[in-house]
């Protein structure tokens, strides 16, 4: 038997139903907020991630799936969605629009991590990116959309943890303060952190090994190094979030593991659940320098991404989603070959009218068909027999009340729709 690769999952049964459901809520909510769907490639030139997510990030240093294709090109399976969307924005000159561009996406991402609950090597994110505007109203919209999607899924006790990294000047001031603070402690940190100290000291703050050490807990906080403009901007974002009734907490420890952020950064958790508190459901932030750094024009961006696998795991713990199953509406039953021809046609007709319908696909005897219809929780049984069919009639049995009625074949669809 060939097993699936480590860190991947098969989504089947009730998990698959929840996935479809989450996807539909995401699409409905994003379109209400006027976001367009975007799909970008699962693999991109490796350079894209080196230059966006960052050489010194854990993702690029340790976790990417890299290979050379048959033409000798360096290719990477995308570890996240933002870089591809920004690449597309630049390459397709989508910035030429006088309006901001608002995209949502949904797809698999790849990171070579140590697999554990909520941490996979192939996982799925849904997310949004808004490009071309930097007003704080956009930050508030993106954060509230993420919050409202999870709320619409009935995930309780949501909290947005938010912080600001500020603009270039604020970040530089902070970096200097951090380096000064860390210098005397550097030999007490892990080997990776000693390396990060030379390349990108900010990355030390999201080190998985040292993150709970007193050294990092007592490190200076970005929020204390914001210049006036950045501070005002952050306060405005918070004001708008308050106005939109979003539960947030300013958490100065959030720096995020990707290099492209500036200003607003955030993560969302459900306080209902110890596990999800540790495993954030989603995160994001503003990236006002990234578009230029990827050879695009001076422009601005912000977005979020949620881990689909973590969202579905969380839903599975909510009473509402226990024993979720897809019931069918009609089961078409027949025995003879002549009845089968009618069954084919009637089944198709019901399906084309949006009625979830199944029929006897294994040439079962009537008894077996009744059992299957019960397993599928069919609401109506359409029982065909030659005698009635000759008169243009079918037997319709309400499988809940067990009442049976003869219905004209031509009126069957309306009859079912009227009674569902
Ligand atoms: P991220 O924080 O790296 O941000 O990932 C976002 C979410 O993806 C996480 O909160 C988590 O739910 C999920 N996730 C990440 N890694 C894994 C994994 N190994 N297994 C399962 N789920 C995982 C980003 O990816 C940014 N691109 C978000 C963003 C969009 N920033 C701006 N725009």
PDB file of N, CA, C and O and ligand atoms in Angstrom, residues 59 80-82 105 111 113 118-120 123 125 128-129 256 258 260-261 280-285 287 303-307 310, ligand 1:
ATOM      1  N   UNK A  59      10.785  30.424   7.042  1.00  0.00           N
ATOM      2  CA  UNK A  59      10.123  29.793   5.889  1.00  0.00           C
ATOM      3  C   UNK A  59      11.131  29.585   4.757  1.00  0.00           C
ATOM      4  O   UNK A  59      11.293  28.477   4.246  1.00  0.00           O
ATOM      5  N   UNK A  80       3.182  30.452   0.781  1.00  0.00           N
ATOM      6  CA  UNK A  80       2.142  31.392   1.197  1.00  0.00           C
ATOM      7  C   UNK A  80       1.596  32.073  -0.049  1.00  0.00           C
ATOM      8  O   UNK A  80       2.165  31.917  -1.143  1.00  0.00           O
ATOM      9  N   UNK A  81       0.506  32.839   0.087  1.00  0.00           N
ATOM     10  CA  UNK A  81      -0.175  33.345  -1.098  1.00  0.00           C
ATOM     11  C   UNK A  81       0.123  34.785  -1.501  1.00  0.00           C
ATOM     12  O   UNK A  81      -0.101  35.170  -2.651  1.00  0.00           O
ATOM     13  N   UNK A  82       0.633  35.582  -0.575  1.00  0.00           N
ATOM     14  CA  UNK A  82       0.782  37.019  -0.842  1.00  0.00           C
ATOM     15  C   UNK A  82       1.754  37.297  -1.994  1.00  0.00           C
ATOM     16  O   UNK A  82       1.461  38.105  -2.886  1.00  0.00           O
ATOM     17  N   UNK A 105      -8.427  34.603  -2.300  1.00  0.00           N
ATOM     18  CA  UNK A 105      -7.887  33.367  -2.866  1.00  0.00           C
ATOM     19  C   UNK A 105      -8.045  32.223  -1.877  1.00  0.00           C
ATOM     20  O   UNK A 105      -8.380  32.427  -0.710  1.00  0.00           O
ATOM     21  N   UNK A 111       5.016  23.969   3.214  1.00  0.00           N
ATOM     22  CA  UNK A 111       6.142  24.326   4.089  1.00  0.00           C
ATOM     23  C   UNK A 111       6.663  23.041   4.718  1.00  0.00           C
ATOM     24  O   UNK A 111       5.885  22.268   5.284  1.00  0.00           O
ATOM     25  N   UNK A 113       7.644  21.649   7.436  1.00  0.00           N
ATOM     26  CA  UNK A 113       7.690  21.861   8.880  1.00  0.00           C
ATOM     27  C   UNK A 113       7.607  20.518   9.574  1.00  0.00           C
ATOM     28  O   UNK A 113       7.296  19.503   8.959  1.00  0.00           O
ATOM     29  N   UNK A 118      -2.517  20.905  13.413  1.00  0.00           N
ATOM     30  CA  UNK A 118      -2.591  22.292  12.948  1.00  0.00           C
ATOM     31  C   UNK A 118      -1.348  22.748  12.205  1.00  0.00           C
ATOM     32  O   UNK A 118      -1.220  23.914  11.837  1.00  0.00           O
ATOM     33  N   UNK A 119      -0.388  21.868  12.023  1.00  0.00           N
ATOM     34  CA  UNK A 119       0.847  22.238  11.305  1.00  0.00           C
ATOM     35  C   UNK A 119       1.171  21.133  10.316  1.00  0.00           C
ATOM     36  O   UNK A 119       1.592  20.045  10.698  1.00  0.00           O
ATOM     37  N   UNK A 120       0.936  21.423   9.055  1.00  0.00           N
ATOM     38  CA  UNK A 120       1.105  20.415   8.009  1.00  0.00           C
ATOM     39  C   UNK A 120       2.173  20.864   7.017  1.00  0.00           C
ATOM     40  O   UNK A 120       2.599  22.019   7.050  1.00  0.00           O
ATOM     41  N   UNK A 123      -0.827  22.454   3.253  1.00  0.00           N
ATOM     42  CA  UNK A 123      -2.012  22.965   3.955  1.00  0.00           C
ATOM     43  C   UNK A 123      -2.709  23.960   3.030  1.00  0.00           C
ATOM     44  O   UNK A 123      -2.157  24.341   1.997  1.00  0.00           O
ATOM     45  N   UNK A 125      -4.803  27.639   2.604  1.00  0.00           N
ATOM     46  CA  UNK A 125      -5.138  28.950   3.167  1.00  0.00           C
ATOM     47  C   UNK A 125      -6.247  29.575   2.345  1.00  0.00           C
ATOM     48  O   UNK A 125      -6.273  29.416   1.123  1.00  0.00           O
ATOM     49  N   UNK A 128      -7.038  37.209   1.647  1.00  0.00           N
ATOM     50  CA  UNK A 128      -7.315  38.347   0.757  1.00  0.00           C
ATOM     51  C   UNK A 128      -6.071  39.235   0.672  1.00  0.00           C
ATOM     52  O   UNK A 128      -5.237  39.227   1.579  1.00  0.00           O
ATOM     53  N   UNK A 129      -5.978  39.971  -0.412  1.00  0.00           N
ATOM     54  CA  UNK A 129      -4.943  40.999  -0.548  1.00  0.00           C
ATOM     55  C   UNK A 129      -5.621  42.232  -1.154  1.00  0.00           C
ATOM     56  O   UNK A 129      -6.366  42.112  -2.129  1.00  0.00           O
ATOM     57  N   UNK A 256       5.310  38.692  13.541  1.00  0.00           N
ATOM     58  CA  UNK A 256       5.043  37.889  12.355  1.00  0.00           C
ATOM     59  C   UNK A 256       6.333  37.392  11.702  1.00  0.00           C
ATOM     60  O   UNK A 256       7.350  38.046  11.737  1.00  0.00           O
ATOM     61  N   UNK A 258       7.219  36.792   8.610  1.00  0.00           N
ATOM     62  CA  UNK A 258       7.582  37.100   7.219  1.00  0.00           C
ATOM     63  C   UNK A 258       8.162  38.507   7.177  1.00  0.00           C
ATOM     64  O   UNK A 258       7.734  39.384   7.929  1.00  0.00           O
ATOM     65  N   UNK A 260       8.061  40.921   4.944  1.00  0.00           N
ATOM     66  CA  UNK A 260       7.562  42.047   4.142  1.00  0.00           C
ATOM     67  C   UNK A 260       6.688  43.047   4.898  1.00  0.00           C
ATOM     68  O   UNK A 260       6.240  44.026   4.338  1.00  0.00           O
ATOM     69  N   UNK A 261       6.422  42.805   6.168  1.00  0.00           N
ATOM     70  CA  UNK A 261       5.451  43.664   6.852  1.00  0.00           C
ATOM     71  C   UNK A 261       6.000  45.016   7.290  1.00  0.00           C
ATOM     72  O   UNK A 261       7.171  45.151   7.636  1.00  0.00           O
ATOM     73  N   UNK A 280      -2.745  29.934  15.929  1.00  0.00           N
ATOM     74  CA  UNK A 280      -3.597  31.032  15.462  1.00  0.00           C
ATOM     75  C   UNK A 280      -4.349  30.591  14.206  1.00  0.00           C
ATOM     76  O   UNK A 280      -3.836  29.842  13.386  1.00  0.00           O
ATOM     77  N   UNK A 281      -5.572  31.082  14.087  1.00  0.00           N
ATOM     78  CA  UNK A 281      -6.406  30.704  12.940  1.00  0.00           C
ATOM     79  C   UNK A 281      -5.949  31.432  11.683  1.00  0.00           C
ATOM     80  O   UNK A 281      -6.075  30.922  10.574  1.00  0.00           O
ATOM     81  N   UNK A 282      -5.441  32.630  11.873  1.00  0.00           N
ATOM     82  CA  UNK A 282      -5.003  33.379  10.693  1.00  0.00           C
ATOM     83  C   UNK A 282      -4.239  34.615  11.101  1.00  0.00           C
ATOM     84  O   UNK A 282      -4.249  35.012  12.274  1.00  0.00           O
ATOM     85  N   UNK A 283      -3.571  35.190  10.129  1.00  0.00           N
ATOM     86  CA  UNK A 283      -2.800  36.393  10.430  1.00  0.00           C
ATOM     87  C   UNK A 283      -2.545  37.183   9.167  1.00  0.00           C
ATOM     88  O   UNK A 283      -2.826  36.721   8.057  1.00  0.00           O
ATOM     89  N   UNK A 284      -2.035  38.367   9.360  1.00  0.00           N
ATOM     90  CA  UNK A 284      -1.741  39.173   8.177  1.00  0.00           C
ATOM     91  C   UNK A 284      -1.126  40.497   8.555  1.00  0.00           C
ATOM     92  O   UNK A 284      -0.683  40.690   9.693  1.00  0.00           O
ATOM     93  N   UNK A 285      -1.111  41.397   7.605  1.00  0.00           N
ATOM     94  CA  UNK A 285      -0.529  42.700   7.881  1.00  0.00           C
ATOM     95  C   UNK A 285      -0.337  43.517   6.622  1.00  0.00           C
ATOM     96  O   UNK A 285      -0.627  43.068   5.503  1.00  0.00           O
ATOM     97  N   UNK A 287       1.943  45.656   3.903  1.00  0.00           N
ATOM     98  CA  UNK A 287       3.265  45.509   3.278  1.00  0.00           C
ATOM     99  C   UNK A 287       3.442  46.618   2.235  1.00  0.00           C
ATOM    100  O   UNK A 287       3.321  46.405   1.049  1.00  0.00           O
ATOM    101  N   UNK A 303      -3.124  42.385   3.657  1.00  0.00           N
ATOM    102  CA  UNK A 303      -3.952  41.194   3.480  1.00  0.00           C
ATOM    103  C   UNK A 303      -3.917  40.319   4.702  1.00  0.00           C
ATOM    104  O   UNK A 303      -3.257  40.631   5.703  1.00  0.00           O
ATOM    105  N   UNK A 304      -4.680  39.240   4.626  1.00  0.00           N
ATOM    106  CA  UNK A 304      -4.629  38.226   5.680  1.00  0.00           C
ATOM    107  C   UNK A 304      -4.722  36.850   5.045  1.00  0.00           C
ATOM    108  O   UNK A 304      -5.140  36.729   3.884  1.00  0.00           O
ATOM    109  N   UNK A 305      -4.329  35.828   5.787  1.00  0.00           N
ATOM    110  CA  UNK A 305      -4.596  34.453   5.367  1.00  0.00           C
ATOM    111  C   UNK A 305      -4.981  33.640   6.594  1.00  0.00           C
ATOM    112  O   UNK A 305      -4.432  33.847   7.685  1.00  0.00           O
ATOM    113  N   UNK A 306      -5.958  32.759   6.405  1.00  0.00           N
ATOM    114  CA  UNK A 306      -6.386  31.858   7.477  1.00  0.00           C
ATOM    115  C   UNK A 306      -6.044  30.432   7.083  1.00  0.00           C
ATOM    116  O   UNK A 306      -6.163  30.067   5.910  1.00  0.00           O
ATOM    117  N   UNK A 307      -5.656  29.628   8.035  1.00  0.00           N
ATOM    118  CA  UNK A 307      -5.370  28.220   7.773  1.00  0.00           C
ATOM    119  C   UNK A 307      -6.670  27.432   7.742  1.00  0.00           C
ATOM    120  O   UNK A 307      -7.361  27.313   8.743  1.00  0.00           O
ATOM    121  N   UNK A 310      -6.886  24.488  10.115  1.00  0.00           N
ATOM    122  CA  UNK A 310      -7.111  24.871  11.517  1.00  0.00           C
ATOM    123  C   UNK A 310      -8.549  25.335  11.727  1.00  0.00           C
ATOM    124  O   UNK A 310      -9.144  25.087  12.773  1.00  0.00           O
TER     125      UNK A 310
HETATM  126  P1  LIG B   1       1.156  33.065   7.989  1.00  0.00           P
HETATM  127  O1  LIG B   1       0.961  33.563   9.388  1.00  0.00           O
HETATM  128  O2  LIG B   1       2.455  32.480   7.662  1.00  0.00           O
HETATM  129  O3  LIG B   1       0.841  34.285   7.046  1.00  0.00           O
HETATM  130  O4  LIG B   1       0.028  32.016   7.665  1.00  0.00           O
HETATM  131  C1  LIG B   1      -1.337  32.332   7.815  1.00  0.00           C
HETATM  132  C2  LIG B   1      -2.088  31.165   8.414  1.00  0.00           C
HETATM  133  O5  LIG B   1      -1.864  29.986   7.651  1.00  0.00           O
HETATM  134  C3  LIG B   1      -1.640  30.788   9.826  1.00  0.00           C
HETATM  135  O6  LIG B   1      -2.220  31.597  10.790  1.00  0.00           O
HETATM  136  C4  LIG B   1      -2.141  29.357   9.910  1.00  0.00           C
HETATM  137  O7  LIG B   1      -3.520  29.330  10.231  1.00  0.00           O
HETATM  138  C5  LIG B   1      -1.962  28.861   8.496  1.00  0.00           C
HETATM  139  N1  LIG B   1      -0.713  28.064   8.430  1.00  0.00           N
HETATM  140  C6  LIG B   1       0.551  28.499   8.296  1.00  0.00           C
HETATM  141  N2  LIG B   1       1.432  27.468   8.268  1.00  0.00           N
HETATM  142  C7  LIG B   1       0.684  26.350   8.393  1.00  0.00           C
HETATM  143  C8  LIG B   1       0.983  24.953   8.420  1.00  0.00           C
HETATM  144  N3  LIG B   1       2.233  24.503   8.305  1.00  0.00           N
HETATM  145  N4  LIG B   1      -0.047  24.077   8.564  1.00  0.00           N
HETATM  146  C9  LIG B   1      -1.320  24.499   8.668  1.00  0.00           C
HETATM  147  N5  LIG B   1      -1.665  25.806   8.641  1.00  0.00           N
HETATM  148  C10 LIG B   1      -0.685  26.722   8.506  1.00  0.00           C
HETATM  149  C11 LIG B   1       0.894  34.215   5.688  1.00  0.00           C
HETATM  150  O8  LIG B   1       0.978  33.205   5.068  1.00  0.00           O
HETATM  151  C12 LIG B   1       0.719  35.575   5.011  1.00  0.00           C
HETATM  152  N6  LIG B   1       0.800  35.377   3.561  1.00  0.00           N
HETATM  153  C13 LIG B   1      -0.593  36.217   5.409  1.00  0.00           C
HETATM  154  C14 LIG B   1      -0.804  37.532   4.730  1.00  0.00           C
HETATM  155  C15 LIG B   1      -1.606  37.781   3.674  1.00  0.00           C
HETATM  156  N7  LIG B   1      -0.161  38.651   5.015  1.00  0.00           N
HETATM  157  C16 LIG B   1      -0.557  39.595   4.186  1.00  0.00           C
HETATM  158  N8  LIG B   1      -1.419  39.077   3.351  1.00  0.00           N
END
